Amino acid sequence: MIKKPRISVIVATLGDRVMELKRMMATLENQTYPHCEVILVLQNEQDQWSEVFADCGVLLKVIKIDERGLSKARNIGLEHATGEIVTFGDDDCWYEKTTFQQVVDSYQTGKDVISLNLYDPNQQKFGRLQKIKTSRYLTKRELMSRSSIEIFVRRACLEGDDFHDSIRFDEAFGLGATYISGEENIFLTDLLKRSYRTYFHPDVLVYHAVQPRTTRLTKAQVLSKGPLFKRMYHAPIAFLLVTLFYFKKKQKKLLLEVLKETWTYQPGGEQ
């Protein structure tokens, strides 16, 4: 009998979205492919989950940590995951009932890293402009538009060997870290450096509320772009991309500051 792969859903949470988590768990219970587990990494001292999920029909592990940081929490979750496939859900995302079966079907055709499509069924809006209409492998540039909750990866691709360290989220990036965004882009780029390409399925959905688009970037977001480019592309290309980005986004007043931040940043989690 062929063993069916388990999907580990790693969810880092501050514990303040109980109703949203219940919605996620309900959609996992209703999956047509039921072989999954949830690794809930709780960055909160409260202990309410045994009562909240007392009747949960999905295998659940709650890991409590004292530190804050989205990438750190996900890395801890990875250490407790037992599934052959892992994904990184937000506590306020949820799934179409056939999503996991479609993911497993794709892996059975030899895919290693998969990106789904983010969709808000309430607003009937996708998370980004639908420029890619058919399933295909993404370019390195296109990895910049992915979000963490869309990623499914074969766990074996993340393990180290005699020549490589394990691939994990760079803990300098992500909410609660020094640089507040870009952790998923680095994660996918590190996989690409090991020849694990990301395959995009535009018709397979993960649900999440789509926030209003804003053209104004916060200063923290602006300052994180230079180190992000340096982490992904190394210094010479990073400085070129930083300059082009800040002229395009009309952030010239911060250009010198971000160039200094890019210069002083030294990649520490590079794979």
CSV table of C-alpha atoms in Angstrom, one decimal:
chain,number,residue,atom,x,y,z
A,1,MET,CA,0.0,0.0,0.0
A,2,ILE,CA,1.4,3.4,-1.0
A,3,LYS,CA,1.9,5.8,1.9
A,4,LYS,CA,0.1,9.0,1.6
A,5,PRO,CA,2.2,12.1,2.4
A,6,ARG,CA,1.3,14.2,5.4
A,7,ILE,CA,1.1,18.0,5.1
A,8,SER,CA,2.4,20.0,8.1
A,9,VAL,CA,0.7,23.4,8.4
A,10,ILE,CA,3.0,25.6,10.5
A,11,VAL,CA,1.1,28.6,12.0
A,12,ALA,CA,2.9,31.3,14.0
A,13,THR,CA,0.5,33.3,16.1
A,14,LEU,CA,0.3,35.8,18.9
A,15,GLY,CA,-2.9,34.1,20.0
A,16,ASP,CA,-5.3,37.0,19.5
A,17,ARG,CA,-7.2,35.6,16.5
A,18,VAL,CA,-9.2,32.8,18.0
A,19,MET,CA,-12.2,32.9,15.7
A,20,GLU,CA,-9.9,33.1,12.6
A,21,LEU,CA,-7.9,30.1,13.8
A,22,LYS,CA,-11.2,28.2,14.3
A,23,ARG,CA,-12.1,29.0,10.7
A,24,MET,CA,-8.8,27.7,9.5
A,25,MET,CA,-9.1,24.5,11.5
A,26,ALA,CA,-12.6,23.9,10.2
A,27,THR,CA,-11.4,24.1,6.6
A,28,LEU,CA,-8.6,21.7,7.4
A,29,GLU,CA,-11.1,19.3,8.9
A,30,ASN,CA,-13.2,19.5,5.7
A,31,GLN,CA,-10.3,18.9,3.3
A,32,THR,CA,-10.9,16.1,0.8
A,33,TYR,CA,-7.3,15.1,1.5
A,34,PRO,CA,-7.3,14.7,5.3
A,35,HIS,CA,-3.7,13.7,6.0
A,36,CYS,CA,-2.3,16.8,7.7
A,37,GLU,CA,-1.1,18.2,11.0
A,38,VAL,CA,-1.1,21.7,12.5
A,39,ILE,CA,2.0,23.0,14.3
A,40,LEU,CA,0.8,26.0,16.2
A,41,VAL,CA,3.7,28.1,17.4
A,42,LEU,CA,2.3,30.4,20.1
A,43,GLN,CA,4.2,33.6,20.9
A,44,ASN,CA,2.0,34.3,24.0
A,45,GLU,CA,2.0,33.2,27.6
A,46,GLN,CA,-1.8,32.5,27.7
A,47,ASP,CA,-2.8,28.9,27.8
A,48,GLN,CA,-6.3,28.7,26.2
A,49,TRP,CA,-5.8,26.3,23.3
A,50,SER,CA,-6.6,23.0,25.0
A,51,GLU,CA,-10.1,24.4,25.6
A,52,VAL,CA,-10.5,26.2,22.3
A,53,PHE,CA,-9.6,23.2,20.2
A,54,ALA,CA,-10.9,20.4,22.5
A,55,ASP,CA,-13.0,18.9,19.7
A,56,CYS,CA,-10.6,19.6,16.9
A,57,GLY,CA,-10.5,16.8,14.3
A,58,VAL,CA,-7.0,17.6,13.1
A,59,LEU,CA,-3.8,16.5,14.6
A,60,LEU,CA,-2.6,19.6,16.6
A,61,LYS,CA,0.7,20.4,18.3
A,62,VAL,CA,1.0,23.6,20.3
A,63,ILE,CA,4.6,24.9,20.8
A,64,LYS,CA,5.0,27.9,23.2
A,65,ILE,CA,7.9,30.2,22.8
A,66,ASP,CA,9.0,33.3,24.8
A,67,GLU,CA,10.5,35.2,21.9
A,68,ARG,CA,8.8,37.2,19.1
A,69,GLY,CA,9.6,37.0,15.4
A,70,LEU,CA,7.6,35.4,12.6
A,71,SER,CA,10.7,33.7,10.9
A,72,LYS,CA,12.0,32.5,14.2
A,73,ALA,CA,8.6,31.0,15.1
A,74,ARG,CA,8.3,29.3,11.7
A,75,ASN,CA,11.8,27.8,12.0
A,76,ILE,CA,10.8,26.4,15.4
A,77,GLY,CA,7.7,24.9,13.8
A,78,LEU,CA,9.8,23.3,11.2
A,79,GLU,CA,11.7,21.4,13.8
A,80,HIS,CA,8.5,19.9,15.1
A,81,ALA,CA,6.9,19.1,11.7
A,82,THR,CA,6.6,15.4,10.7
A,83,GLY,CA,5.0,15.8,7.3
A,84,GLU,CA,6.6,15.2,4.0
A,85,ILE,CA,5.2,18.5,2.8
A,86,VAL,CA,5.1,21.7,4.8
A,87,THR,CA,3.3,25.0,4.4
A,88,PHE,CA,3.2,28.2,6.4
A,89,GLY,CA,-0.3,29.4,7.2
A,90,ASP,CA,-1.3,32.7,8.7
A,91,ASP,CA,-3.7,32.4,11.6
A,92,ASP,CA,-6.3,34.3,9.5
A,93,CYS,CA,-6.0,32.4,6.3
A,94,TRP,CA,-8.2,29.4,5.2
A,95,TYR,CA,-8.4,26.9,2.4
A,96,GLU,CA,-10.6,25.6,-0.4
A,97,LYS,CA,-11.6,22.1,0.5
A,98,THR,CA,-9.7,20.5,-2.5
A,99,THR,CA,-6.5,22.5,-2.0
A,100,PHE,CA,-4.5,19.9,-0.2
A,101,GLN,CA,-5.5,17.2,-2.7
A,102,GLN,CA,-4.4,19.4,-5.6
A,103,VAL,CA,-1.1,20.1,-3.9
A,104,VAL,CA,-0.4,16.4,-3.3
A,105,ASP,CA,-1.4,15.6,-7.0
A,106,SER,CA,1.2,18.2,-8.1
A,107,TYR,CA,3.9,16.7,-5.9
A,108,GLN,CA,3.2,13.3,-7.4
A,109,THR,CA,4.3,14.8,-10.8
A,110,GLY,CA,7.7,15.6,-9.4
A,111,LYS,CA,7.3,19.2,-8.1
A,112,ASP,CA,9.4,20.2,-5.1
A,113,VAL,CA,8.2,23.7,-4.3
A,114,ILE,CA,4.7,24.9,-5.1
A,115,SER,CA,3.1,28.4,-5.0
A,116,LEU,CA,-0.7,28.7,-4.8
A,117,ASN,CA,-2.8,31.8,-5.6
A,118,LEU,CA,-4.1,34.1,-2.8
A,119,TYR,CA,-7.8,34.9,-3.2
A,120,ASP,CA,-10.3,36.9,-1.0
A,121,PRO,CA,-13.7,35.2,-1.6
A,122,ASN,CA,-15.5,37.9,0.3
A,123,GLN,CA,-14.3,40.8,-1.9
A,124,GLN,CA,-13.9,38.4,-4.9
A,125,LYS,CA,-10.3,39.7,-5.4
A,126,PHE,CA,-6.9,38.1,-6.0
A,127,GLY,CA,-4.0,39.2,-3.9
A,128,ARG,CA,-2.1,40.6,-6.9
A,129,LEU,CA,-2.7,41.3,-10.6
A,130,GLN,CA,-3.2,38.1,-12.5
A,131,LYS,CA,-0.3,38.3,-14.9
A,132,ILE,CA,0.4,34.6,-14.9
A,133,LYS,CA,-2.6,32.7,-16.4
A,134,THR,CA,-1.2,29.2,-16.8
A,135,SER,CA,0.7,26.8,-14.5
A,136,ARG,CA,4.5,27.2,-14.9
A,137,TYR,CA,7.8,27.6,-13.1
A,138,LEU,CA,8.4,31.1,-11.7
A,139,THR,CA,11.5,33.2,-12.5
A,140,LYS,CA,13.7,34.5,-9.8
A,141,ARG,CA,12.2,38.0,-10.2
A,142,GLU,CA,8.7,36.5,-9.9
A,143,LEU,CA,9.6,35.0,-6.5
A,144,MET,CA,9.5,38.6,-5.2
A,145,SER,CA,5.7,38.6,-5.4
A,146,ARG,CA,5.1,35.4,-3.4
A,147,SER,CA,3.7,35.5,0.1
A,148,SER,CA,4.5,32.8,2.8
A,149,ILE,CA,1.0,31.4,3.0
A,150,GLU,CA,1.1,30.4,-0.7
A,151,ILE,CA,4.2,28.2,-0.3
A,152,PHE,CA,4.2,24.4,-0.1
A,153,VAL,CA,7.6,22.7,-0.1
A,154,ARG,CA,8.8,19.1,0.1
A,155,ARG,CA,10.4,18.9,3.5
A,156,ALA,CA,13.3,16.8,2.2
A,157,CYS,CA,14.4,19.9,0.1
A,158,LEU,CA,15.0,21.8,3.4
A,159,GLU,CA,17.4,19.3,5.0
A,160,GLY,CA,21.1,19.8,5.0
A,161,ASP,CA,23.8,17.4,3.9
A,162,ASP,CA,27.6,17.1,4.0
A,163,PHE,CA,27.9,20.2,1.7
A,164,HIS,CA,24.9,22.4,2.7
A,165,ASP,CA,23.2,23.7,5.8
A,166,SER,CA,19.5,23.2,6.3
A,167,ILE,CA,17.3,25.8,4.6
A,168,ARG,CA,15.3,27.9,7.0
A,169,PHE,CA,13.8,31.4,7.2
A,170,ASP,CA,16.4,34.1,7.7
A,171,GLU,CA,15.5,35.4,11.1
A,172,ALA,CA,16.8,38.9,10.3
A,173,PHE,CA,13.7,39.3,8.1
A,174,GLY,CA,10.0,39.2,8.7
A,175,LEU,CA,7.5,40.7,11.2
A,176,GLY,CA,9.2,41.2,14.6
A,177,ALA,CA,12.7,41.1,13.1
A,178,THR,CA,15.2,43.8,12.1
A,179,TYR,CA,13.8,44.0,8.6
A,180,ILE,CA,10.0,43.6,8.6
A,181,SER,CA,9.5,41.9,5.2
A,182,GLY,CA,11.0,39.7,2.5
A,183,GLU,CA,11.5,36.5,4.4
A,184,GLU,CA,9.5,34.4,2.0
A,185,ASN,CA,11.4,35.8,-1.0
A,186,ILE,CA,14.7,34.8,0.6
A,187,PHE,CA,13.4,31.4,1.5
A,188,LEU,CA,12.3,30.7,-2.1
A,189,THR,CA,15.6,32.1,-3.5
A,190,ASP,CA,17.6,29.9,-1.2
A,191,LEU,CA,15.7,26.9,-2.5
A,192,LEU,CA,16.3,28.1,-6.1
A,193,LYS,CA,20.1,28.2,-5.4
A,194,ARG,CA,19.8,24.5,-4.6
A,195,SER,CA,18.0,24.0,-8.0
A,196,TYR,CA,14.5,23.7,-6.4
A,197,ARG,CA,12.3,25.8,-8.6
A,198,THR,CA,8.9,27.1,-7.6
A,199,TYR,CA,5.9,25.9,-9.6
A,200,PHE,CA,2.9,28.2,-9.7
A,201,HIS,CA,-0.7,27.0,-9.8
A,202,PRO,CA,-2.9,30.0,-10.6
A,203,ASP,CA,-6.1,27.8,-10.2
A,204,VAL,CA,-5.3,26.4,-6.7
A,205,LEU,CA,-6.4,28.8,-4.0
A,206,VAL,CA,-5.5,29.8,-0.4
A,207,TYR,CA,-8.0,32.3,1.1
A,208,HIS,CA,-7.0,35.5,2.9
A,209,ALA,CA,-8.4,39.0,3.2
A,210,VAL,CA,-6.9,41.3,0.6
A,211,GLN,CA,-5.9,44.6,2.1
A,212,PRO,CA,-6.3,47.9,0.3
A,213,ARG,CA,-3.4,48.7,-1.9
A,214,THR,CA,-1.3,51.7,-0.8
A,215,THR,CA,1.4,53.5,-2.8
A,216,ARG,CA,3.0,54.9,0.3
A,217,LEU,CA,5.7,52.7,1.9
A,218,THR,CA,6.5,53.0,5.5
A,219,LYS,CA,10.1,54.0,6.4
A,220,ALA,CA,10.7,50.5,7.9
A,221,GLN,CA,9.6,48.9,4.6
A,222,VAL,CA,11.8,51.2,2.6
A,223,LEU,CA,14.9,50.6,4.7
A,224,SER,CA,14.4,46.8,4.5
A,225,LYS,CA,14.6,46.7,0.7
A,226,GLY,CA,18.3,47.3,0.4
A,227,PRO,CA,19.3,44.5,2.8
A,228,LEU,CA,16.8,42.2,1.1
A,229,PHE,CA,18.3,42.8,-2.3
A,230,LYS,CA,21.8,42.3,-0.9
A,231,ARG,CA,20.7,39.0,0.8
A,232,MET,CA,19.3,37.7,-2.4
A,233,TYR,CA,21.6,39.1,-5.1
A,234,HIS,CA,24.9,40.2,-3.4
A,235,ALA,CA,26.3,43.7,-3.1
A,236,PRO,CA,26.9,45.1,-6.7
A,237,ILE,CA,23.5,44.1,-8.0
A,238,ALA,CA,21.8,45.1,-4.7
A,239,PHE,CA,23.1,48.7,-4.9
A,240,LEU,CA,21.8,49.0,-8.5
A,241,LEU,CA,18.4,47.5,-7.6
A,242,VAL,CA,18.1,49.8,-4.6
A,243,THR,CA,18.8,52.9,-6.6
A,244,LEU,CA,16.3,51.9,-9.3
A,245,PHE,CA,13.7,50.9,-6.7
A,246,TYR,CA,13.8,54.2,-4.8
A,247,PHE,CA,13.6,56.3,-7.9
A,248,LYS,CA,10.6,54.3,-9.1
A,249,LYS,CA,8.9,54.6,-5.8
A,250,LYS,CA,9.8,58.3,-5.4
A,251,GLN,CA,11.7,57.7,-2.2
A,252,LYS,CA,14.8,59.7,-3.2
A,253,LYS,CA,14.9,61.4,0.2
A,254,LEU,CA,15.6,58.1,1.9
A,255,LEU,CA,18.1,56.9,-0.8
A,256,LEU,CA,21.3,57.8,1.1
A,257,GLU,CA,20.0,56.3,4.3
A,258,VAL,CA,19.0,53.0,2.6
A,259,LEU,CA,22.3,52.8,0.8
A,260,LYS,CA,24.1,53.2,4.2
A,261,GLU,CA,21.8,50.4,5.6
A,262,THR,CA,22.6,48.2,2.6
A,263,TRP,CA,26.3,48.8,3.0
A,264,THR,CA,26.3,48.0,6.8
A,265,TYR,CA,24.1,44.9,6.5
A,266,GLN,CA,26.1,41.7,6.4
A,267,PRO,CA,24.1,38.5,5.4
A,268,GLY,CA,24.2,36.0,8.2
A,269,GLY,CA,21.7,33.4,7.1
A,270,GLU,CA,22.8,32.8,3.5
A,271,GLN,CA,22.5,29.3,2.2
